[in-house]
mmCIF file of C-alpha atoms in Angstrom:
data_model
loop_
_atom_site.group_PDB
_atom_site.id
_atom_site.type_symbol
_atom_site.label_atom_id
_atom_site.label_comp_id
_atom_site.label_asym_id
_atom_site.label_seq_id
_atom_site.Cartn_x
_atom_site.Cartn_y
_atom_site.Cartn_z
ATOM 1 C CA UNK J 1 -69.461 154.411 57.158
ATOM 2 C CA UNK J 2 -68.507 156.972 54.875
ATOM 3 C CA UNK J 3 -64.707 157.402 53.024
ATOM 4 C CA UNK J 4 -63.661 160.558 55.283
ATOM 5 C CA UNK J 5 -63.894 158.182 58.645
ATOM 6 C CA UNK J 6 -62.131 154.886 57.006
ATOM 7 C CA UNK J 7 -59.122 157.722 55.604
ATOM 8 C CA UNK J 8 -59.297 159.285 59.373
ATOM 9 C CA UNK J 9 -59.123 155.998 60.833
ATOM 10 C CA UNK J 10 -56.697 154.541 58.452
ATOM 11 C CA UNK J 11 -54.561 158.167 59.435
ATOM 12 C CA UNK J 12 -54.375 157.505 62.873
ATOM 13 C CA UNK J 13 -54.275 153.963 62.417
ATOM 14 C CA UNK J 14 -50.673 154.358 60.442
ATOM 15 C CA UNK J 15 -49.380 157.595 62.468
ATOM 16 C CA UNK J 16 -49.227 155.137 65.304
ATOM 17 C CA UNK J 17 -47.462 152.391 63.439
ATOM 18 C CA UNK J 18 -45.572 155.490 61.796
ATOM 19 C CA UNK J 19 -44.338 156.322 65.737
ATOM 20 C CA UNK J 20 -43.766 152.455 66.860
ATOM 21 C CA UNK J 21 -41.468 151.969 63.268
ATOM 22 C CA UNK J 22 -39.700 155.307 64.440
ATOM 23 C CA UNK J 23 -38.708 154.327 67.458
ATOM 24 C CA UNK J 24 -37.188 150.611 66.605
ATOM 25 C CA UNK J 25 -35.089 153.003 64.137
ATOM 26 C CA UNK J 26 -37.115 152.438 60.937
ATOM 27 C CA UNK J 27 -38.112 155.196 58.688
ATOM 28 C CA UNK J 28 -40.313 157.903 59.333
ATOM 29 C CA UNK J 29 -42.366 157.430 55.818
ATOM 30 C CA UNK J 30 -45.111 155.573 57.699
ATOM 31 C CA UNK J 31 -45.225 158.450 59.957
ATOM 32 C CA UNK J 32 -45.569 160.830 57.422
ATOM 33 C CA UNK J 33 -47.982 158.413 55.348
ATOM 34 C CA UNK J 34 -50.348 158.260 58.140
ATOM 35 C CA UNK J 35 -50.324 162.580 58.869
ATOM 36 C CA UNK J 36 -51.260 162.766 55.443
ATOM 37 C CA UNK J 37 -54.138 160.319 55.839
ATOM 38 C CA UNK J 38 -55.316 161.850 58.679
ATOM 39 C CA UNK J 39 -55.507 165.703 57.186
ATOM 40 C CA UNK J 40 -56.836 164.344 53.746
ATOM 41 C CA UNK J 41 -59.634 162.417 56.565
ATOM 42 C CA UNK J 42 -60.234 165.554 58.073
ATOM 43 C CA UNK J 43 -60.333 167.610 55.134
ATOM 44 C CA UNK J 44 -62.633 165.479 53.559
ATOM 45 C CA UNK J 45 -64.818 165.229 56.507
ATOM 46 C CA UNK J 46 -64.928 169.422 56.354
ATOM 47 C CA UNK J 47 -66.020 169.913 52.683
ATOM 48 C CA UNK J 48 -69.262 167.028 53.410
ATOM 49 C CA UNK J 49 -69.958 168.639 56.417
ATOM 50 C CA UNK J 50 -70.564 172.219 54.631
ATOM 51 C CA UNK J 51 -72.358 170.133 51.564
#
């Protein structure tokens, strides 16, 4: 398991707790938290890929 998939996972992980808190009126920083997860996943993911 490398650190890009546990950050993607983690990403999508809190953008759906981010949605669930948004809709019983909480903040939106979980959403945002978990977006940011999810690019820096992704990103990561790009730069190993090209090595």
């Amino acid at each position: 398991m490398y650190m890009w998939q546990l950050l993607s996972y983690l990403g999508i992980f809190l953008f759906g707790l981010g949605i669930v808190i948004s809709y019983s009126g909480g903040r939106d920083t979980t959403l945002l938290v978990g977006i940011g997860f999810a690019v820096f996943g992704n990103l990561s993911f790009n730069i190993w890929r090209k090595g």
